[in-house]
Short mmCIF file of C-alpha atoms and ligand atoms in Angstrom, two decimals:
data_model
loop_
_atom_site.label_atom_id
_atom_site.label_comp_id
_atom_site.label_asym_id
_atom_site.label_seq_id
_atom_site.Cartn_x
_atom_site.Cartn_y
_atom_site.Cartn_z
CA MET A 1 16.90 29.33 134.59
CA THR A 2 19.18 31.88 136.24
CA TYR A 3 16.61 34.57 137.00
CA LEU A 4 12.91 35.27 137.00
CA ALA A 5 11.68 38.81 136.32
CA LYS A 6 9.17 40.22 138.82
CA PRO A 7 5.77 41.38 137.57
CA LYS A 8 5.68 45.19 137.31
CA LEU A 9 2.35 45.54 139.15
CA HIS A 10 2.49 46.53 142.80
CA HIS A 11 0.12 47.50 145.59
CA PRO A 12 -1.13 51.07 144.97
CA GLN A 13 -0.65 52.03 148.62
CA LEU A 14 3.08 51.31 148.83
CA GLN A 15 4.65 54.38 150.46
CA PRO A 16 7.05 56.32 148.23
CA ASN A 17 10.15 57.88 149.86
CA LYS A 18 11.20 61.50 149.22
CA LEU A 19 12.58 60.54 145.81
CA GLY A 20 9.20 59.08 144.87
CA TYR A 21 10.47 55.49 144.92
CA THR A 22 8.62 52.73 146.77
CA ARG A 23 10.37 49.82 148.41
CA ARG A 24 9.48 47.86 145.30
CA ASP A 25 11.69 50.10 143.15
CA TYR A 26 14.70 48.85 145.14
CA GLU A 27 13.89 45.16 144.63
CA GLY A 28 15.40 42.91 141.95
CA ASN A 29 14.34 39.71 140.23
CA ILE A 30 12.58 36.84 141.98
CA SER A 31 15.03 34.82 144.06
CA THR A 32 15.88 31.30 142.91
CA LEU A 33 17.59 30.41 146.22
CA CYS A 34 16.18 27.63 148.45
CA ALA A 35 13.06 28.69 150.36
CA GLY A 36 14.16 29.82 153.83
CA CYS A 37 17.79 30.59 152.86
CA GLY A 38 19.24 33.26 155.15
CA HIS A 39 20.68 35.09 152.14
CA ASP A 40 17.17 36.15 151.02
CA SER A 41 16.62 37.90 154.37
CA ILE A 42 19.86 39.84 153.88
CA SER A 43 18.66 40.94 150.43
CA ALA A 44 15.43 42.16 152.06
CA ALA A 45 17.45 44.06 154.69
CA ILE A 46 19.58 45.74 151.99
CA ILE A 47 16.43 46.79 150.12
CA GLN A 48 14.92 48.21 153.31
CA ALA A 49 18.11 50.11 154.24
CA VAL A 50 18.56 51.72 150.82
CA TYR A 51 14.85 52.62 150.61
CA GLN A 52 14.99 54.23 154.08
CA LEU A 53 18.15 56.16 153.25
CA GLU A 54 16.34 57.42 150.13
CA LEU A 55 19.28 56.74 147.85
CA PRO A 56 18.90 57.04 144.09
CA PRO A 57 19.41 53.49 142.74
CA HIS A 58 21.74 54.70 139.96
CA ARG A 59 24.24 55.96 142.56
CA ILE A 60 24.87 52.42 143.82
CA ALA A 61 27.17 49.75 142.39
CA LYS A 62 26.73 46.19 143.71
CA LEU A 63 29.51 43.70 143.11
CA SER A 64 29.91 40.05 144.01
CA GLY A 65 31.97 36.91 143.44
CA ILE A 66 30.62 33.36 143.00
CA GLY A 67 28.32 31.39 145.29
CA CYS A 68 24.65 31.42 146.35
CA SER A 69 25.49 34.60 148.32
CA SER A 70 27.13 36.17 145.29
CA LYS A 71 24.01 35.45 143.22
CA THR A 72 21.89 37.64 145.51
CA PRO A 73 22.61 41.05 143.88
CA THR A 74 20.29 39.82 141.10
CA TYR A 75 17.52 39.82 143.72
CA PHE A 76 17.91 43.39 145.03
CA LEU A 77 18.52 46.89 143.63
CA GLY A 78 17.49 45.96 140.11
CA ASN A 79 17.94 49.57 138.98
CA SER A 80 21.55 49.86 140.23
CA HIS A 81 24.86 49.04 138.57
CA GLY A 82 25.94 45.41 139.01
CA PHE A 83 29.00 43.27 138.36
CA ASN A 84 29.20 39.54 139.10
CA SER A 85 32.92 38.82 139.08
CA VAL A 86 35.05 35.65 139.37
CA HIS A 87 35.17 33.50 142.55
CA GLY A 88 37.00 35.44 145.29
CA ARG A 89 37.85 38.40 143.03
CA MET A 90 35.09 40.86 143.91
CA PRO A 91 37.41 43.05 146.08
CA SER A 92 39.86 43.83 143.28
CA VAL A 93 37.10 44.60 140.80
CA LEU A 94 35.43 46.83 143.40
CA THR A 95 38.76 48.55 144.12
CA GLY A 96 39.27 49.31 140.43
CA ALA A 97 35.74 50.64 140.02
CA ASN A 98 36.16 52.80 143.13
CA LEU A 99 39.44 54.22 141.79
CA ALA A 100 37.76 55.18 138.53
CA ASN A 101 34.60 56.63 140.07
CA ARG A 102 34.72 57.59 143.74
CA ASP A 103 31.22 59.10 143.60
CA LEU A 104 29.29 55.83 143.57
CA ILE A 105 28.26 53.90 146.69
CA TYR A 106 29.95 50.50 146.55
CA LEU A 107 28.25 47.43 147.94
CA GLY A 108 30.31 44.22 147.86
CA VAL A 109 28.38 41.01 148.57
CA SER A 110 30.25 37.79 149.13
CA GLY A 111 30.19 34.41 150.87
CA ASP A 112 32.42 32.78 153.46
CA GLY A 113 33.88 30.56 150.74
CA ASP A 114 34.29 33.49 148.38
CA SER A 115 35.97 35.72 150.99
CA ALA A 116 37.60 33.41 153.57
CA SER A 117 38.91 30.69 151.23
CA ILE A 118 39.81 31.53 147.62
CA GLY A 119 39.37 35.29 148.14
CA LEU A 120 41.11 35.69 151.50
CA GLY A 121 44.05 37.64 150.06
CA GLN A 122 41.74 39.96 148.17
CA PHE A 123 39.59 40.47 151.26
CA ALA A 124 42.67 41.36 153.32
CA HIS A 125 43.99 43.95 150.91
CA CYS A 126 40.75 45.82 150.34
CA MET A 127 40.32 46.13 154.12
CA ARG A 128 43.85 47.40 154.78
CA ARG A 129 43.62 49.83 151.86
CA GLY A 130 40.47 51.37 153.34
CA ILE A 131 38.33 51.13 150.22
CA ASN A 132 35.17 53.19 150.74
CA MET A 133 32.59 50.40 150.51
CA VAL A 134 30.15 48.22 152.37
CA TYR A 135 31.42 44.64 152.34
CA ILE A 136 28.90 42.02 153.46
CA VAL A 137 29.87 38.38 153.93
CA GLU A 138 26.77 36.16 153.99
CA ASN A 139 28.32 33.62 156.32
CA ASN A 140 26.75 30.14 156.40
CA GLY A 141 29.90 28.14 157.20
CA VAL A 142 29.64 26.07 154.00
CA TYR A 143 30.07 26.24 150.26
CA GLY A 144 26.31 26.24 149.64
CA LEU A 145 26.41 26.44 145.85
CA THR A 146 28.71 23.41 145.51
CA LYS A 147 26.63 21.31 147.92
CA GLY A 148 27.81 21.90 151.45
CA GLN A 149 31.57 21.37 151.90
CA PHE A 150 33.06 22.93 155.08
CA SER A 151 34.28 26.48 154.51
CA ALA A 152 37.09 28.30 156.30
CA THR A 153 34.57 29.83 158.74
CA SER A 154 33.19 26.43 159.87
CA ASP A 155 34.00 25.97 163.55
CA ARG A 156 36.41 23.26 164.62
CA GLY A 157 34.34 20.40 166.03
CA SER A 158 31.15 21.33 164.18
CA LYS A 159 29.52 18.60 162.12
CA SER A 160 28.49 18.42 158.46
CA LYS A 161 25.00 17.24 157.53
CA LYS A 162 26.40 13.71 157.05
CA GLY A 163 28.08 13.78 160.51
CA VAL A 164 31.70 14.47 159.47
CA VAL A 165 33.56 16.51 162.12
CA ASN A 166 35.49 19.60 160.99
CA THR A 167 39.05 19.40 162.30
CA ASP A 168 40.33 22.77 161.04
CA GLU A 169 40.40 26.02 163.01
CA ALA A 170 37.82 28.62 161.90
CA ILE A 171 38.62 32.06 160.52
CA ASP A 172 36.64 34.81 162.27
CA MET A 173 36.04 37.40 159.56
CA ALA A 174 35.10 40.18 161.98
CA GLU A 175 38.25 39.65 164.02
CA LEU A 176 40.28 39.65 160.84
CA ALA A 177 38.67 42.87 159.58
CA LEU A 178 39.51 44.52 162.92
CA GLN A 179 43.10 43.39 162.69
CA LEU A 180 43.37 44.53 159.06
CA GLY A 181 42.30 48.08 159.84
CA ALA A 182 38.66 48.20 158.66
CA THR A 183 37.13 51.38 160.10
CA PHE A 184 33.61 49.95 160.59
CA VAL A 185 33.17 46.35 161.73
CA ALA A 186 29.89 44.67 162.64
CA ARG A 187 28.42 41.23 162.98
CA SER A 188 24.77 40.39 162.60
CA PHE A 189 22.33 37.60 161.83
CA SER A 190 20.03 37.27 158.83
CA GLY A 191 17.24 36.40 161.29
CA ASP A 192 17.55 39.74 163.14
CA LYS A 193 16.32 42.47 160.80
CA THR A 194 15.97 44.96 163.67
CA GLN A 195 19.70 44.78 164.18
CA LEU A 196 20.78 44.29 160.56
CA VAL A 197 18.92 47.09 158.70
CA PRO A 198 20.41 50.01 160.72
CA LEU A 199 23.84 48.37 160.57
CA ILE A 200 23.64 48.37 156.76
CA GLU A 201 22.45 52.00 156.79
CA ALA A 202 25.31 53.06 159.05
CA ALA A 203 27.83 51.13 156.95
CA ILE A 204 26.60 52.85 153.78
CA MET A 205 27.06 56.26 155.42
CA HIS A 206 30.53 55.38 156.70
CA LYS A 207 33.27 56.81 154.46
CA GLY A 208 35.81 53.98 154.63
CA ALA A 209 36.07 50.21 154.68
CA ALA A 210 32.87 48.97 156.35
CA PHE A 211 32.57 45.25 156.97
CA ILE A 212 29.53 43.24 158.10
CA ASP A 213 29.92 39.54 158.90
CA CYS A 214 26.31 38.38 158.63
CA LEU A 215 25.49 34.88 159.84
CA SER A 216 23.11 33.46 157.26
CA PRO A 217 22.07 29.83 157.73
CA CYS A 218 22.05 27.48 154.72
CA VAL A 219 18.83 25.50 155.12
CA ALA A 220 19.92 22.89 152.58
CA PHE A 221 23.34 21.93 153.98
CA ASN A 222 24.07 23.54 157.36
CA ASN A 223 20.97 23.87 159.52
CA HIS A 224 21.17 20.61 161.50
CA ALA A 225 22.13 19.67 165.08
CA GLY A 226 25.94 19.76 165.33
CA SER A 227 26.20 22.83 163.09
CA THR A 228 27.27 26.13 164.70
CA LYS A 229 25.73 28.19 161.85
CA SER A 230 22.14 26.89 162.09
CA PHE A 231 19.16 29.13 162.93
CA ASP A 232 18.74 27.42 166.32
CA TYR A 233 22.44 27.59 167.26
CA VAL A 234 22.86 31.25 166.30
CA ARG A 235 19.67 32.27 168.15
CA GLU A 236 20.77 30.38 171.28
CA HIS A 237 24.35 31.75 171.31
CA ASN A 238 23.75 35.29 170.02
CA GLU A 239 25.23 37.86 172.41
CA ALA A 240 24.23 41.30 171.05
CA VAL A 241 26.40 44.12 172.43
CA ASN A 242 24.19 46.89 171.09
CA TYR A 243 21.30 47.91 168.84
CA LEU A 244 21.60 50.89 166.58
CA ASP A 245 19.49 53.91 165.64
CA VAL A 246 20.86 55.83 162.68
CA MET A 247 20.08 59.52 162.15
CA THR A 248 21.04 61.03 158.79
CA PRO A 249 22.33 64.66 158.87
CA ARG A 250 18.90 65.88 157.72
CA GLU A 251 17.00 64.20 160.57
CA GLU A 252 16.11 65.75 163.88
CA ILE A 253 17.26 63.78 166.93
CA THR A 254 14.17 63.27 169.06
CA ALA A 255 14.44 59.90 170.84
CA GLU A 256 15.45 60.04 174.51
CA TYR A 257 17.53 57.38 176.21
CA GLU A 258 18.52 56.80 179.79
CA PRO A 259 22.06 58.07 180.43
CA GLY A 260 24.56 55.23 180.53
CA THR A 261 22.55 53.02 178.21
CA VAL A 262 23.43 54.87 175.05
CA GLN A 263 26.65 55.60 173.22
CA GLU A 264 26.50 58.26 170.53
CA VAL A 265 28.91 58.35 167.60
CA THR A 266 28.85 61.30 165.20
CA GLN A 267 30.28 60.29 161.85
CA HIS A 268 32.25 62.55 159.52
CA ASP A 269 29.21 63.28 157.32
CA GLY A 270 27.19 64.51 160.33
CA SER A 271 25.16 61.33 160.69
CA VAL A 272 24.65 60.18 164.26
CA LEU A 273 24.79 56.56 165.37
CA ARG A 274 22.97 56.00 168.62
CA LEU A 275 23.87 52.69 170.19
CA ARG A 276 21.53 51.23 172.73
CA LYS A 277 24.11 49.42 174.81
CA LEU A 278 23.37 45.91 175.99
CA ALA A 279 26.86 45.05 177.22
CA GLY A 280 27.38 47.86 179.78
CA ASP A 281 31.05 48.71 179.29
CA TYR A 282 31.36 47.96 175.57
CA ASP A 283 33.02 50.87 173.76
CA VAL A 284 32.65 50.82 169.94
CA ASN A 285 35.61 53.18 169.49
CA ASP A 286 38.20 50.81 170.97
CA ARG A 287 39.67 48.48 168.33
CA LEU A 288 41.91 46.52 170.71
CA ALA A 289 39.19 46.04 173.30
CA ALA A 290 36.83 44.82 170.56
CA GLN A 291 39.33 42.16 169.48
CA ARG A 292 39.79 41.00 173.06
CA PHE A 293 36.03 41.01 173.71
CA LEU A 294 35.37 38.87 170.62
CA GLN A 295 38.02 36.34 171.56
CA GLU A 296 36.94 36.06 175.20
CA HIS A 297 33.28 35.56 174.29
CA LYS A 298 34.12 33.10 171.53
CA ALA A 299 35.99 31.01 174.13
CA ASP A 300 32.70 30.95 176.10
CA GLY A 301 30.84 29.70 173.01
CA GLU A 302 29.07 33.03 172.36
CA ILE A 303 28.55 34.73 169.01
CA VAL A 304 28.97 38.47 169.56
CA THR A 305 26.78 40.63 167.30
CA GLY A 306 26.16 44.37 166.86
CA LEU A 307 28.39 47.26 165.89
CA LEU A 308 31.78 46.08 167.11
CA TYR A 309 34.02 48.97 166.09
CA VAL A 310 33.69 52.29 164.31
CA ASP A 311 36.23 55.02 163.63
CA PRO A 312 34.13 58.21 163.45
CA ASP A 313 36.76 59.98 161.36
CA PRO A 314 37.99 57.38 158.87
CA GLU A 315 40.25 57.85 155.87
CA ASP A 316 39.70 55.96 152.65
CA MET A 317 42.04 54.87 149.86
CA HIS A 318 41.58 58.14 147.94
CA ALA A 319 42.79 60.12 150.96
CA HIS A 320 45.72 57.70 151.43
CA ILE A 321 47.01 58.07 147.88
CA GLY A 322 45.88 61.64 147.21
CA THR A 323 43.74 61.16 144.11
CA VAL A 324 41.90 64.09 142.54
CA GLU A 325 38.43 64.89 143.88
CA THR A 326 36.85 64.52 140.43
CA PRO A 327 36.07 60.93 139.49
CA LEU A 328 38.44 59.74 136.73
CA THR A 329 35.34 58.95 134.67
CA ASP A 330 34.53 62.69 134.60
CA LEU A 331 37.99 63.94 133.57
CA ASP A 332 38.56 64.87 129.95
CA GLU A 333 41.33 63.45 127.77
CA ALA A 334 43.70 66.40 128.35
CA ALA A 335 43.53 65.83 132.12
CA LEU A 336 43.84 62.06 131.88
CA CYS A 337 46.68 62.14 129.35
CA PRO A 338 48.68 65.36 129.90
CA GLY A 339 51.32 64.49 127.27
CA SER A 340 54.91 63.33 127.03
CA ALA A 341 56.45 66.40 128.69
CA ALA A 342 54.43 65.74 131.87
CA LEU A 343 55.40 62.06 131.73
CA GLU A 344 59.08 62.99 131.30
CA LYS A 345 58.88 65.27 134.35
CA LEU A 346 57.25 62.51 136.41
CA ASN A 347 59.85 59.95 135.36
CA ALA A 348 62.65 62.40 136.22
CA SER A 349 61.18 62.90 139.70
CA LEU A 350 61.38 59.16 140.29
CA ARG A 351 65.01 58.71 139.20
C1 TPP B 401 37.96 29.44 140.58
C2 TPP B 401 36.78 28.67 141.11
N1 TPP B 401 36.99 27.68 142.00
C3 TPP B 401 35.94 26.98 142.49
C4 TPP B 401 34.67 27.26 142.08
C5 TPP B 401 33.53 26.44 142.60
N2 TPP B 401 32.72 27.16 143.55
C6 TPP B 401 31.64 27.87 143.18
S1 TPP B 401 30.86 28.62 144.45
C7 TPP B 401 32.00 27.99 145.55
C8 TPP B 401 31.90 28.25 147.03
C9 TPP B 401 30.80 29.17 147.42
O1 TPP B 401 30.76 29.27 148.80
P1 TPP B 401 30.37 30.63 149.50
O2 TPP B 401 31.17 31.74 148.98
O3 TPP B 401 30.42 30.38 150.96
O4 TPP B 401 28.88 30.89 148.99
P2 TPP B 401 27.51 30.20 149.41
O5 TPP B 401 27.12 29.39 148.21
O6 TPP B 401 27.73 29.39 150.62
O7 TPP B 401 26.60 31.36 149.66
C10 TPP B 401 32.95 27.22 144.90
C11 TPP B 401 34.06 26.53 145.59
C12 TPP B 401 34.50 28.31 141.14
N3 TPP B 401 33.29 28.68 140.71
N4 TPP B 401 35.56 29.00 140.68
S1 SF4 B 402 22.17 25.82 149.03
FE1 SF4 B 402 22.17 26.87 151.01
S2 SF4 B 402 23.12 28.88 150.60
FE2 SF4 B 402 22.47 28.01 148.64
S3 SF4 B 402 20.40 28.82 148.27
FE3 SF4 B 402 20.18 26.82 149.26
S4 SF4 B 402 20.02 27.33 151.44
FE4 SF4 B 402 20.89 29.14 150.44
MG1 MG B 403 28.94 29.95 152.26
#
């Protein structure tokens, strides 16, 4: 069985948001993942973030590839658009959808196998093109769906469940996203909802390529001693640089913070990200420093989490290539196909 529908009944006291939707309206079908899988916690965080942002479900498109992680869109946002693509090909499908309709909010969900192995090229190009999207990699360091082979994010020297040592160097997806020009880069942990929910909210409000590398332990194949993606290991080595409070443009800013402990970033849409700094001198607007910081702390065996980099004034693919403001899906035939004279003129301009 690939999915189980949820009963429609819900607790009468569930709080509706301003649109009249309860948290339940943002859920999907019952999960068929292993009990305790980190991926289910990420689904819950996505539901919470979208409910809190009070987004109409029909304005969201969720896309994925293949893997346990890529199955999860079935388990959240059941009233949104969805497309389960081919292994590693989610980014190109998302790019095409975004070109056709820039007005939807795009949520790409993938795994470390899906994005760092077979889909690495696709991942790279959607980051460097600045597709306006939230791209979440549910990173468990294994191919969970195909029974626990090492993935490209498995650390060198870490051990499989059967004791085999991984001899290959690991790809750090957050470092890669920084290098590729993503304008919002974060890392989090499925076991830290306090950190993850606001990061997803901020990523949704960011108008550019937003990437979240979310460590998400696989309880079936990668949660043992010797793994560097287990619940215990991530908890013990988690070095959070900040925690986030997100204020939408319609919210009043009331919370007070001690000077020096907070960094404020106003995004293009007027939303304010307030970062409660844990690492004193960490500056989320410095891409180069973020790369260095990640590498130095990795060498010390630490997993750096939090908002790592944000460009408050990002540009997306539509700005790069100068597309029309109106989504292509809303243009009529005359605008989409202006005739042979217009084509002739265009061809002449290219000769
Ligand atoms: C073209 C192709 N190659 C290989 C597979 C087999 N396959 C399915 S899922 C998967 C890896 C999934 O790993 P990941 O993306 O990390 O997801 P997880 O299950 O760990 O969440 C592989 C290799 C496939 N479905 N299609
Ligand atoms: S095999 Fe691993 S990744 Fe897949 S559902 Fe089970 S715990 Fe989650
Ligand atoms: Mg995986």
